[in-house]
Amino acid sequence: MNSNEFREWSLRAAEWGVDYRNSLRERPVRPLVEPGEIFKSIDAAPPEDGETMQAIFADFEQKILPGMTHWQHPCFFAYFPANAAPVSVVAEYLVSAMAAQCMLWQTSPAATELETRVVDWMRQALGLPEGFSGVMQDSASSATLAAVLTMRERALDWQGNKNGLQGQPVVRIYSSDQVHTSIDRAIWVSGIGEANLVRIPVAGRFRAMQTTALEAAIVTDRENGMLPAGIIASVGGTSTGGTDNVAAVAEVAKRHGLYLHVDAAWAGSAMICPEFRHFWTGAENADSIVFNPHKWLGAQFDCSMQFIRQPEDLVRTLAIKPEFLKTHGRDGVINYSEWSVPLGRRFRALKLWFLLRAHGLENLRNMIRNHVAWSESLAARLAREPDFEIVTEPMLSLFSFRHLAAAGIGLDEHNLRLVSAINDDGRIYLTQTRVDGQVAIRFQVGQFETTAADVDTAFEVITEIARGLS
Ligand code: PLP
C-alpha cells in the first residue's frame, strides 16, 4: 500500500466507522448466523498474490460484518458493556498509526509519562487517596494475575519464582463464589491450584463474604500449617453484582498481614460518582484494585487499570532485566513492562486521555447516573408485572429477573428459551446466569449511546416475547 492509498483507505475506514455507528439501531444486536458459516465463506488457502483493497473491503462488508455482534449497539444489555466512545476510537486510530511498542520508558517516553498522569487522574476521579500508583493492563484478568503472583511471592518470601512451589508451604487465597472466573484462572496459572482458593460463604442482598467465616478459615489454615497469602474482594461481580464489605475484609487482611486485591472491573467506573462510592468503602485500604475503563467508562478495549499501593512488590515479582532491556543512565524512570506479565505493551493511555478531556468527568457521571436510574426503573416496571419476578435487585445498573409463566416446561428451560428467543429477535441482546442454582436473566444498562427509550424498548420486547412463548 503506498502512501496515497494509505490516505484513501484510512479516510474510507473513518467514514465507514461513522456510517456504521449511525446505522446500529437498524441492525440486529446479535448476528443471525450459524456456527461455521463465516469460516466456510473464507478462502481455505492464503493468497499467493496481493489483492486489491476494493476486493478486501468488499469481503469485509459482505462476509465479516454480517457475523459481528454489535457491542456498540444502544440495545446491548448483555454481559457488561465494552464501550468505545467515538473520541477513544479516534485516539486508537492515532495509536495504531504510530504503532509504538511501549514496553520501556525509552521506547516511548510520552506513552509512559501520559500513563502515569492518566492513572493519577483516574485515582482522583474515583476518590482514591494519594499513595496509590498504578499501571494500565490489557485486561482485568492480567491485573488479577499480577496481583495473585505478588500475593504468592510476598507470602513465600520471594522464593516462588526462584524455586517453584514444590517443598513450599501450601499457599491459600480467599474469596467468595461471586468473583469472576479470571480469579480462578489466576489461581491456576500461578500454580497455587484451585483447591487452595478457599470459597468463603456469602450473605445478604449483595452476597458479601462473611468476614467471621473468612477469619476462621485463615486461622484454621494457619493451624494446619498452610500459608494464607491474600484475599480477593468483589465489587460488582459479573453474575449479579455480588459485592463484598471491603472495609470489613480489609480489616481482616490487615489483622492477618494478607494482601488484599479488589476486583471492581465493571463497577469501578461508577465510582466517579461520589454517591456510589459506598459500594467500595474500604477500597482505600486495599493493596491493589482493578477496574476496566474499557467496560462502562468508554475507553475502547483494551484499557484496564490497576491501582497499586506498593509497586515495588509487583516489580519484584515480575521484573526481569536482561541487558537488552536495560535503560542505562536513566535511573528513576518507570518501565511499565516490569509491572505486567506481557513484555510488549500498547499505548493505552491516549484513548483515556482523549475520553476524559472530551467528555469531562461530569458528563461521564451523568451517563452512569442515567444508566443506574433507567435500570432501576425497568426493574420496578417488571416487578409490577404479575408474570415476572425480580431475582436480584439492581446493583448499580445490573439486575436479574425471571418469567414465571411456563406452559408445560420447567422455569429454567422456559427462561433459557426466552433468552434465546429474545436474542434471535435481534432488537435487544441480553444474557442469563444462575442464582442459587436457578436460571435468571441478567439485564444491565451501560452502553454509551443507550437512551431511556431504548430501555422502554427492552421492556416491550421482553414482555411481548415472554408472553408469546408461554
Ligand atoms: N472481573 C469482573 C467483575 C468482570 O466482569 C470481568 C469481565 O467481564 C473480568 C473481571 C475480566 O475482565 P477482562 O475481560 O478485562 O479480563
Tab-separated table of N, CA and C and ligand atoms in Angstrom, residues 80 138-142 180 182-183 235-238 263-266 292 294-295 301 304, ligand 1:
chain	number	residue	atom	x	y	z
A	80	PHE	N	-21.368	-7.310	30.286
A	80	PHE	CA	-21.158	-5.930	30.700
A	80	PHE	C	-20.805	-5.170	29.435
A	138	ASP	N	-3.733	-4.938	29.966
A	138	ASP	CA	-4.637	-5.225	28.843
A	138	ASP	C	-6.013	-5.624	29.327
A	139	SER	N	-6.088	-6.289	30.457
A	139	SER	CA	-7.392	-6.779	30.923
A	139	SER	C	-7.363	-6.916	32.434
A	140	ALA	N	-8.559	-7.014	33.000
A	140	ALA	CA	-8.640	-7.248	34.443
A	140	ALA	C	-8.039	-8.605	34.772
A	141	SER	N	-8.159	-9.548	33.842
A	141	SER	CA	-7.574	-10.881	34.089
A	141	SER	C	-6.067	-10.761	34.317
A	142	SER	N	-5.397	-9.949	33.502
A	142	SER	CA	-3.950	-9.776	33.668
A	142	SER	C	-3.633	-9.071	34.980
A	180	HIS	N	-15.298	-13.148	39.612
A	180	HIS	CA	-15.216	-13.524	38.199
A	180	HIS	C	-14.259	-14.707	38.017
A	182	SER	N	-11.884	-14.989	36.176
A	182	SER	CA	-10.478	-14.593	35.985
A	182	SER	C	-9.688	-14.832	37.275
A	183	ILE	N	-10.384	-14.864	38.405
A	183	ILE	CA	-9.697	-15.142	39.670
A	183	ILE	C	-9.289	-16.621	39.688
A	235	VAL	N	-16.310	-6.217	43.933
A	235	VAL	CA	-17.244	-5.080	43.960
A	235	VAL	C	-17.932	-5.083	42.599
A	236	GLY	N	-19.160	-5.579	42.575
A	236	GLY	CA	-19.881	-5.671	41.291
A	236	GLY	C	-19.523	-6.930	40.529
A	237	GLY	N	-19.781	-8.078	41.117
A	237	GLY	CA	-19.483	-9.361	40.460
A	237	GLY	C	-20.286	-9.520	39.173
A	238	THR	N	-19.777	-10.374	38.295
A	238	THR	CA	-20.334	-10.449	36.951
A	238	THR	C	-21.732	-11.068	36.920
A	263	ASP	N	-11.490	-6.595	42.987
A	263	ASP	CA	-11.890	-6.654	41.586
A	263	ASP	C	-13.170	-5.839	41.410
A	264	ALA	N	-12.994	-4.651	40.831
A	264	ALA	CA	-14.142	-3.787	40.535
A	264	ALA	C	-14.129	-3.504	39.032
A	265	ALA	N	-13.877	-4.566	38.263
A	265	ALA	CA	-13.648	-4.404	36.823
A	265	ALA	C	-14.773	-3.618	36.159
A	266	TRP	N	-16.008	-3.975	36.492
A	266	TRP	CA	-17.148	-3.262	35.909
A	266	TRP	C	-17.556	-2.068	36.778
A	292	ASN	N	-11.937	-1.545	34.888
A	292	ASN	CA	-11.773	-1.505	33.435
A	292	ASN	C	-12.447	-0.276	32.830
A	294	HIS	N	-12.417	0.223	29.988
A	294	HIS	CA	-12.961	-0.276	28.711
A	294	HIS	C	-14.340	-0.912	28.871
A	295	LYS	N	-14.823	-1.008	30.075
A	295	LYS	CA	-16.177	-1.538	30.217
A	295	LYS	C	-17.189	-0.394	30.143
A	301	PHE	N	-11.687	-0.915	24.306
A	301	PHE	CA	-10.916	-2.088	24.704
A	301	PHE	C	-9.559	-2.057	23.980
A	304	SER	N	-7.466	-1.527	30.932
A	304	SER	CA	-7.745	-1.939	32.299
A	304	SER	C	-6.753	-1.220	33.212
B	1	PLP	N1	-13.905	-9.086	36.771
B	1	PLP	C1	-15.201	-8.861	36.530
B	1	PLP	C2	-16.106	-8.490	37.667
B	1	PLP	C3	-15.693	-8.967	35.222
B	1	PLP	O1	-16.988	-8.759	34.983
B	1	PLP	C4	-14.815	-9.313	34.186
B	1	PLP	C5	-15.302	-9.428	32.804
B	1	PLP	O2	-16.431	-9.184	32.483
B	1	PLP	C6	-13.476	-9.533	34.493
B	1	PLP	C7	-13.050	-9.419	35.801
B	1	PLP	C8	-12.484	-9.900	33.424
B	1	PLP	O3	-12.250	-8.778	32.654
B	1	PLP	P1	-11.220	-8.795	31.432
B	1	PLP	O4	-12.010	-9.231	30.252
B	1	PLP	O5	-10.755	-7.380	31.325
B	1	PLP	O6	-10.140	-9.736	31.765
